[in-house]
Every structure is written in structure tokens, then in C-alpha cells.
Short mmCIF file of C-alpha atoms in Angstrom, two decimals:
data_model
loop_
_atom_site.label_atom_id
_atom_site.label_comp_id
_atom_site.label_asym_id
_atom_site.label_seq_id
_atom_site.Cartn_x
_atom_site.Cartn_y
_atom_site.Cartn_z
CA MET A 72 -4.65 23.08 12.43
CA TYR A 73 -7.31 21.68 10.12
CA ALA A 74 -7.81 17.97 9.53
CA VAL A 75 -10.43 15.48 8.40
CA THR A 76 -12.49 14.67 11.41
CA LEU A 77 -15.11 11.93 12.02
CA ASP A 78 -18.57 12.50 13.29
CA GLY A 79 -18.81 8.88 14.51
CA PHE A 80 -18.23 5.83 12.38
CA GLY A 81 -20.08 5.11 9.12
CA GLY A 82 -20.27 6.11 5.50
CA PRO A 83 -18.13 8.81 3.78
CA GLU A 84 -20.59 11.49 5.04
CA VAL A 85 -19.22 11.20 8.57
CA MET A 86 -16.03 12.96 7.41
CA SER A 87 -15.46 16.71 7.33
CA TRP A 88 -12.56 19.14 7.01
CA ALA A 89 -12.59 20.91 10.40
CA GLN A 90 -10.52 22.39 13.19
CA ALA A 91 -8.38 19.86 15.04
CA PRO A 92 -5.90 20.15 17.94
CA ASP A 93 -2.49 21.57 17.02
CA LEU A 94 0.43 19.12 17.08
CA PRO A 95 3.04 19.16 19.76
CA ALA A 96 6.64 20.21 19.01
CA PRO A 97 8.54 17.25 17.57
CA GLY A 98 10.36 15.06 20.14
CA PRO A 99 13.69 13.35 19.87
CA GLY A 100 13.95 11.62 16.43
CA GLU A 101 10.68 13.19 15.09
CA ALA A 102 9.81 15.59 12.39
CA VAL A 103 6.71 17.71 11.53
CA ILE A 104 5.60 17.86 7.88
CA ASP A 105 3.47 20.56 6.26
CA VAL A 106 1.28 18.16 4.25
CA VAL A 107 0.85 18.76 0.52
CA ALA A 108 -1.04 15.53 -0.26
CA ALA A 109 -2.19 12.33 1.36
CA GLY A 110 -2.74 8.92 -0.15
CA VAL A 111 -6.13 7.31 0.35
CA ASN A 112 -6.01 3.54 1.28
CA ARG A 113 -8.52 0.85 1.89
CA ALA A 114 -7.47 0.85 5.57
CA ASP A 115 -8.71 4.47 5.76
CA LEU A 116 -12.14 3.20 4.65
CA LEU A 117 -12.13 0.53 7.27
CA GLN A 118 -11.07 2.91 9.98
CA ARG A 119 -13.83 5.33 9.00
CA GLN A 120 -16.36 2.44 9.42
CA GLY A 121 -14.96 1.56 12.88
CA PHE A 122 -13.30 -1.70 11.82
CA TYR A 123 -9.60 -0.80 11.93
CA PRO A 124 -8.57 1.25 14.93
CA PRO A 125 -5.11 2.89 14.94
CA PRO A 126 -2.37 1.28 17.05
CA PRO A 127 -1.94 2.57 20.62
CA GLY A 128 -0.36 6.02 20.57
CA ALA A 129 -1.05 6.69 16.92
CA SER A 130 -3.06 9.60 15.69
CA GLU A 131 -6.83 9.05 15.35
CA ILE A 132 -6.81 11.10 12.15
CA LEU A 133 -7.11 9.06 8.95
CA GLY A 134 -4.08 8.76 6.57
CA LEU A 135 -1.26 6.28 6.33
CA GLU A 136 0.98 8.14 3.98
CA CYS A 137 1.67 11.73 2.78
CA SER A 138 4.03 14.00 1.01
CA GLY A 139 4.97 17.54 1.83
CA VAL A 140 7.76 19.75 3.24
CA ILE A 141 9.51 19.38 6.59
CA ALA A 142 8.48 22.23 8.90
CA GLU A 143 10.40 21.25 12.06
CA VAL A 144 12.74 18.55 13.24
CA GLY A 145 13.23 17.36 16.83
CA PRO A 146 16.46 16.74 18.82
CA GLY A 147 18.79 14.16 17.33
CA VAL A 148 17.50 14.39 13.71
CA ARG A 149 20.55 14.92 11.60
CA ASP A 150 19.68 13.61 8.17
CA TRP A 151 16.66 15.96 7.55
CA GLN A 152 16.10 19.64 7.91
CA PRO A 153 13.29 22.17 7.47
CA GLY A 154 12.48 22.79 3.86
CA ASP A 155 13.27 19.14 2.66
CA ARG A 156 10.67 17.75 0.25
CA VAL A 157 9.66 14.37 1.60
CA CYS A 158 7.13 11.57 1.66
CA ALA A 159 6.35 9.55 4.71
CA LEU A 160 4.98 6.25 5.94
CA LEU A 161 2.51 6.98 8.84
CA SER A 162 0.55 5.10 11.50
CA GLY A 163 -2.17 7.78 11.12
CA GLY A 164 -2.62 11.53 10.74
CA GLY A 165 -2.07 12.11 6.99
CA TYR A 166 -5.39 13.79 6.31
CA ALA A 167 -4.30 17.01 7.99
CA GLU A 168 -2.42 20.28 7.46
CA ARG A 169 0.45 18.95 9.56
CA VAL A 170 1.61 15.49 10.68
CA LEU A 171 4.17 14.39 13.26
CA VAL A 172 6.28 11.36 12.12
CA PRO A 173 9.44 9.43 13.17
CA ALA A 174 12.30 10.63 11.08
CA THR A 175 13.10 7.00 10.26
CA GLN A 176 9.87 6.85 8.27
CA LEU A 177 10.78 9.73 5.90
CA LEU A 178 11.78 9.27 2.34
CA PRO A 179 13.02 11.88 -0.19
CA VAL A 180 10.77 12.65 -3.06
CA PRO A 181 12.23 10.63 -5.97
CA GLU A 182 14.04 12.62 -8.57
CA GLY A 183 11.74 13.95 -11.23
CA LEU A 184 8.55 13.14 -9.37
CA ASP A 185 5.84 15.64 -8.61
CA LEU A 186 5.56 16.30 -4.85
CA ALA A 187 1.76 15.47 -4.66
CA ALA A 188 2.24 12.23 -6.69
CA ALA A 189 4.83 11.19 -4.10
CA ALA A 190 1.94 10.76 -1.59
CA ALA A 191 0.93 7.70 -3.52
CA LEU A 192 4.14 5.82 -2.76
CA PRO A 193 5.03 5.10 0.82
CA GLU A 194 2.22 2.71 1.86
CA VAL A 195 2.10 0.67 -1.29
CA ALA A 196 5.90 0.60 -1.72
CA ALA A 197 6.48 -0.50 1.89
CA THR A 198 3.71 -3.14 1.61
CA VAL A 199 4.95 -4.56 -1.69
CA TRP A 200 8.66 -4.53 -1.00
CA SER A 201 8.43 -5.91 2.56
CA ASN A 202 6.19 -8.74 1.49
CA LEU A 203 7.29 -9.75 -1.97
CA VAL A 204 11.03 -9.06 -1.72
CA MET A 205 11.97 -9.10 1.99
CA THR A 206 9.68 -11.92 3.02
CA ALA A 207 8.96 -13.97 -0.03
CA GLY A 208 12.28 -13.34 -1.83
CA LEU A 209 10.71 -12.62 -5.27
CA HIS A 210 13.30 -12.99 -8.04
CA SER A 211 13.78 -13.26 -11.74
CA GLY A 212 12.00 -16.12 -13.46
CA GLN A 213 9.27 -16.70 -10.90
CA LEU A 214 5.55 -16.44 -11.62
CA LEU A 215 3.70 -14.04 -9.34
CA LEU A 216 -0.07 -13.87 -9.05
CA ILE A 217 -1.51 -10.64 -7.73
CA HIS A 218 -5.12 -10.51 -6.66
CA GLY A 219 -6.63 -7.12 -7.17
CA GLY A 220 -4.24 -6.13 -9.91
CA GLY A 221 -5.98 -2.81 -10.51
CA SER A 222 -5.62 -1.52 -6.93
CA GLY A 223 -2.85 0.81 -5.77
CA ILE A 224 -0.92 -2.13 -4.29
CA GLY A 225 -1.61 -4.20 -7.38
CA THR A 226 -0.48 -1.66 -9.94
CA HIS A 227 2.74 -1.02 -7.92
CA ALA A 228 3.46 -4.70 -7.35
CA ILE A 229 3.22 -5.42 -11.16
CA GLN A 230 5.92 -2.91 -11.87
CA VAL A 231 8.22 -4.00 -9.06
CA ALA A 232 7.96 -7.71 -10.09
CA VAL A 233 8.63 -6.93 -13.75
CA SER A 234 11.63 -4.76 -12.85
CA LEU A 235 13.03 -7.75 -10.94
CA GLY A 236 12.53 -10.08 -13.92
CA ALA A 237 9.44 -12.04 -12.73
CA ARG A 238 6.43 -12.90 -14.75
CA VAL A 239 3.15 -11.44 -13.49
CA ALA A 240 -0.47 -12.79 -13.52
CA VAL A 241 -3.26 -10.65 -12.06
CA THR A 242 -6.92 -10.96 -11.30
CA ALA A 243 -9.38 -8.05 -11.63
CA GLY A 244 -13.11 -7.65 -12.21
CA SER A 245 -13.23 -5.40 -15.29
CA GLN A 246 -11.68 -5.33 -18.74
CA GLY A 247 -10.44 -1.82 -18.26
CA LYS A 248 -8.49 -2.75 -15.15
CA LEU A 249 -7.05 -5.84 -16.87
CA GLU A 250 -5.97 -3.75 -19.84
CA ARG A 251 -4.21 -1.32 -17.53
CA CYS A 252 -2.46 -4.19 -15.77
CA ARG A 253 -1.23 -5.47 -19.07
CA GLU A 254 0.10 -1.98 -19.94
CA LEU A 255 2.03 -2.03 -16.73
CA GLY A 256 3.68 -5.37 -17.54
CA ALA A 257 1.31 -8.27 -16.51
CA SER A 258 1.49 -11.05 -19.00
CA ILE A 259 -1.44 -13.05 -17.75
CA VAL A 260 -4.70 -11.22 -17.01
CA ILE A 261 -7.69 -13.07 -15.45
CA ASN A 262 -11.22 -11.73 -15.13
CA TYR A 263 -12.30 -13.30 -11.89
CA ARG A 264 -15.92 -12.85 -12.76
CA ASP A 265 -15.80 -15.44 -15.57
CA GLU A 266 -12.39 -17.23 -15.37
CA ASP A 267 -10.98 -19.61 -12.87
CA PHE A 268 -7.47 -18.36 -11.77
CA VAL A 269 -6.62 -21.85 -10.50
CA SER A 270 -7.12 -23.43 -13.90
CA VAL A 271 -5.32 -20.62 -15.77
CA LEU A 272 -2.23 -20.85 -13.53
CA LYS A 273 -2.06 -24.62 -13.67
CA ALA A 274 -2.14 -24.46 -17.47
CA GLU A 275 0.44 -21.72 -17.64
CA ASN A 276 3.04 -22.72 -15.11
CA ASN A 277 1.67 -25.57 -12.98
CA GLY A 278 0.89 -22.92 -10.49
CA ALA A 279 2.29 -19.63 -9.17
CA ASP A 280 5.53 -19.43 -7.26
CA ILE A 281 4.14 -16.58 -5.13
CA ILE A 282 0.58 -15.40 -4.66
CA PHE A 283 -0.03 -11.90 -3.28
CA ASP A 284 -3.46 -12.02 -1.77
CA ASN A 285 -5.81 -9.25 -0.49
CA MET A 286 -8.84 -11.51 -0.07
CA GLY A 287 -8.02 -13.77 2.89
CA ALA A 288 -10.53 -16.40 3.96
CA ALA A 289 -12.61 -16.52 0.76
CA TYR A 290 -9.64 -17.46 -1.43
CA LEU A 291 -7.56 -19.55 0.95
CA ALA A 292 -8.32 -23.01 -0.43
CA ARG A 293 -8.12 -21.94 -4.07
CA ASN A 294 -4.88 -20.05 -3.45
CA VAL A 295 -3.27 -23.15 -2.00
CA GLU A 296 -4.52 -25.19 -4.97
CA ALA A 297 -3.06 -22.52 -7.35
CA LEU A 298 0.47 -22.68 -5.82
CA ALA A 299 3.32 -24.31 -7.56
CA ASP A 300 5.59 -26.75 -5.72
CA ASP A 301 7.54 -24.79 -3.05
CA GLY A 302 5.09 -21.90 -3.62
CA GLN A 303 4.41 -19.10 -1.13
CA LEU A 304 1.11 -17.50 -0.27
CA VAL A 305 1.42 -14.00 1.08
CA ILE A 306 -1.75 -12.66 2.67
CA ILE A 307 -2.02 -8.89 3.20
CA GLY A 308 -5.80 -8.37 3.44
CA MET A 309 -9.10 -9.84 4.59
CA GLN A 310 -11.62 -8.44 2.06
CA GLY A 311 -13.01 -11.92 1.75
CA GLY A 312 -13.28 -12.67 5.44
CA VAL A 313 -11.06 -13.74 8.34
CA THR A 314 -11.94 -17.41 9.00
CA ALA A 315 -11.40 -20.32 6.66
CA GLU A 316 -10.47 -24.02 6.81
CA LEU A 317 -6.95 -24.90 5.72
CA ASN A 318 -6.25 -28.23 4.06
CA LEU A 319 -2.84 -28.93 5.53
CA ALA A 320 -2.35 -32.04 3.42
CA ALA A 321 -2.65 -29.92 0.21
CA LEU A 322 -0.12 -27.45 1.59
CA LEU A 323 2.34 -30.16 2.74
CA GLY A 324 2.03 -31.88 -0.62
CA LYS A 325 3.36 -28.75 -2.35
CA ARG A 326 5.89 -27.96 0.33
CA GLY A 327 4.09 -24.64 0.41
CA SER A 328 4.17 -21.89 3.02
CA ILE A 329 1.79 -19.07 4.03
CA HIS A 330 2.82 -15.63 5.34
CA ALA A 331 0.41 -13.12 6.81
CA THR A 332 1.73 -9.67 7.62
CA ASN A 333 0.51 -6.20 8.72
CA LEU A 334 2.42 -3.01 8.12
CA ARG A 335 0.68 -0.48 10.33
CA ARG A 336 1.28 -2.30 13.61
CA ARG A 337 5.02 -3.08 12.96
CA PRO A 338 7.43 -1.51 15.49
CA GLU A 339 9.15 1.80 14.53
CA THR A 340 12.70 0.36 14.86
CA GLY A 341 14.49 -2.94 15.12
CA ARG A 342 14.09 -6.21 13.29
CA GLY A 343 11.06 -6.25 10.99
CA SER A 344 10.42 -2.63 11.67
CA LYS A 345 9.15 0.26 9.55
CA ALA A 346 12.57 1.86 9.76
CA GLU A 347 14.12 -1.31 8.31
CA ILE A 348 11.65 -1.35 5.48
CA ILE A 349 12.06 2.35 4.74
CA ALA A 350 15.88 1.93 4.54
CA GLU A 351 15.40 -0.90 2.03
CA LEU A 352 13.09 1.10 -0.06
CA ARG A 353 15.50 4.01 -0.23
CA ARG A 354 18.44 1.69 -1.14
CA HIS A 355 16.75 -0.58 -3.69
CA LEU A 356 13.40 0.78 -4.86
CA TRP A 357 13.91 4.51 -5.00
CA PRO A 358 16.48 4.19 -7.83
CA LEU A 359 13.95 2.29 -9.91
CA ILE A 360 11.36 5.08 -9.38
CA SER A 361 13.89 7.80 -10.24
CA ASP A 362 14.81 5.83 -13.45
CA GLY A 363 11.10 5.60 -14.39
CA ALA A 364 10.98 1.77 -14.14
CA VAL A 365 8.36 2.03 -11.39
CA VAL A 366 5.91 4.91 -11.35
CA PRO A 367 3.00 5.87 -9.10
CA VAL A 368 -0.29 5.05 -10.73
CA VAL A 369 -2.78 7.74 -9.76
CA SER A 370 -6.45 7.33 -10.64
CA ALA A 371 -7.51 10.76 -9.34
CA GLU A 372 -6.43 13.68 -7.24
CA LEU A 373 -9.16 15.48 -5.31
CA PRO A 374 -9.13 18.44 -2.94
CA VAL A 375 -9.40 17.47 0.71
CA ALA A 376 -12.78 19.12 0.95
CA GLU A 377 -13.96 16.37 -1.34
CA VAL A 378 -12.60 13.56 0.92
CA ALA A 379 -16.03 11.79 0.89
CA ALA A 380 -15.94 11.63 -2.92
CA ALA A 381 -12.40 10.26 -2.67
CA HIS A 382 -13.46 7.39 -0.50
CA ARG A 383 -16.42 6.60 -2.71
CA LEU A 384 -14.10 6.57 -5.77
CA LEU A 385 -11.56 4.24 -4.13
CA ASP A 386 -14.41 1.87 -3.09
CA SER A 387 -15.93 1.79 -6.62
CA ALA A 388 -15.02 -0.19 -9.77
CA ASP A 389 -13.87 2.99 -11.44
CA SER A 390 -10.48 3.61 -9.86
CA VAL A 391 -7.28 2.10 -11.12
CA GLY A 392 -4.28 2.68 -8.82
CA LYS A 393 -4.22 5.30 -6.10
CA VAL A 394 -6.53 8.16 -5.12
CA ILE A 395 -4.87 11.25 -3.65
CA LEU A 396 -6.14 14.03 -1.45
CA ARG A 397 -4.57 17.48 -2.15
CA ILE A 398 -4.20 19.23 1.26
CA ARG A 399 -2.48 22.47 0.11
CA ASP A 400 -0.83 23.91 -3.00
CA VAL A 401 2.91 24.53 -3.30
#
């Protein structure tokens, strides 16, 4: 089997497409996928740099989502069979010709969607739906602020929120990204380089009902200030650092709440598990994708041999939405 391997930790140049150990046969409740494409996520960049190790027992190979065709299923797998076209949420291993995955983390490719494009869905869909809908209870009439609106998660979250009847505000650092966010349904676009999102939100709605934050420490105080009464801050990233001082009086005064979640380290099954999230996606989100209300936003699709270029693109100001690695043709 070939996979993207790391020659130590560091920049994109440490990655190469090389021989890797073959996978074991699938065990009970598992499936093996012949990978067609893998989504590139910021977590992959962090893992490549040595800052985000996989959970115990997970593959050391990069890649948190993929699409492809089921090659084998293990004992007890009844809902899937070889030949099924699927996409999958992974704990690792997506940048490879084959990947082993719990069958509870498989999803059918939505009707009418290209198989490679489906690789852009599982990680962002699970992150957005679990946080905004299952945790924060996003619903019609609310105002949602999304930091990093031009990212893969941001472009997906805009569409999900609009489909649920919410108003969407976004921050981004370029006019091109802001224009794309508006095309996807955002009604308030804020260039964080020269506008203060706190002032904009207070003028629009006296604050946001939900803030979806990828920055962490750097934005904590301003996010609390930007919340409306009874608002919720949902933190999913730490691009702005991990440690900050929290003004509890400000949070109490707004009856606000803060949630901080991680998808990769959730258990496979049980309460709050990946299996629970995947079931919710299939029941509620997949029909929206099949109807075209929510679509994957793909900035670029590159062959896996150009994995270094894919990482550089995702880490640049030039990508809007997801970057996909093509592993094989179908």
C-alpha cells in the first residue's frame, strides 16, 4: 500500500508518497475503503508539524476524511457491502490508497454528488452539525457569527445556518473571501483587518446569539463582548492561542455560555460519539445536500503526489473552502 509518509515533523517538504505497511483485514464492525480522494484539514497541517498527535490506536497517517469504494467489510457489518460508494469520518489514515474505518463512521455519497467531491464533507459536516445544531441548538431567527468564514468549515456552516433559517455574519481577511461568503448566504461580512466585529454585531443585533470560533484565546474577551443576551460561544480551534483571561462578570451579565469541543477524540460509539453524529448527519443534513441546499465548496483538487502544494494552498490566503487530494481515478 502507498500512503503519504512523514520524514520527521516540519514543513510540507517532510511529506512524500511512499510505500507503507498494508492494512490488516477488517475486524468486527469495520470496513476497508479503496480511497479515491481525501480532504485536507488544518488539523493535518498541525499533525505534520508535530503539534496534533493522533489519538491512541489511530493511524499515524494524515487524513481525517475520505471518499471511495468499500473493498471489504468485517464480521457484523450488515448495512454496507463491497462496491458501495461512501465517504467517511476518520481518526487518521485518509492520505493513503486504503483506510480502515469503523462502519458507524461511513456515509453514503449524497445523490448527485461527485465521488471525489464527497471527500470534502465528513469532517466539516460533523464539526458544524455537532457544534451548531446538536450542542448550541441553532435555529431560525438567530444571528450566527462565524470566524474564518472562507474556510472549509466556514463555507459549510454558512450554508447549514441559512438552510435552518438563521442570519449569518462572517469574518474574513480578504474581499474575495467575503464576497464568496455573501454568495453562499452570509448577510453581514466583516473584514477583520479593518473592521471591529464587536461594534458591527452590536449595531446589527445587539450581539450574536451564537459565535462559532476557530481562534480561541486571542478572541475570547471580544467574543464574550460580542454575544447577545443568552448567547453561546462555541470554540472549535486555537489558532489564536490556548490561554486567555475570562471576565466572568461579563459572561454572567449576559447569561452567556461557552462550549469547547473536539471531534477527533470523541468515542466511536455511545453518547456524544462519532457514531451519534454520523447518524444525525445522515438523517438531517444529507437530504439538504442531495437537494442542493448545502454543497461542498472546493478550492482545489490536487493529485496526492502534490500533497506539499495542497498543504501550502490550505495555509495561504488564496483558498476558499476545502482542498482535496486525489488518490486514484475511478
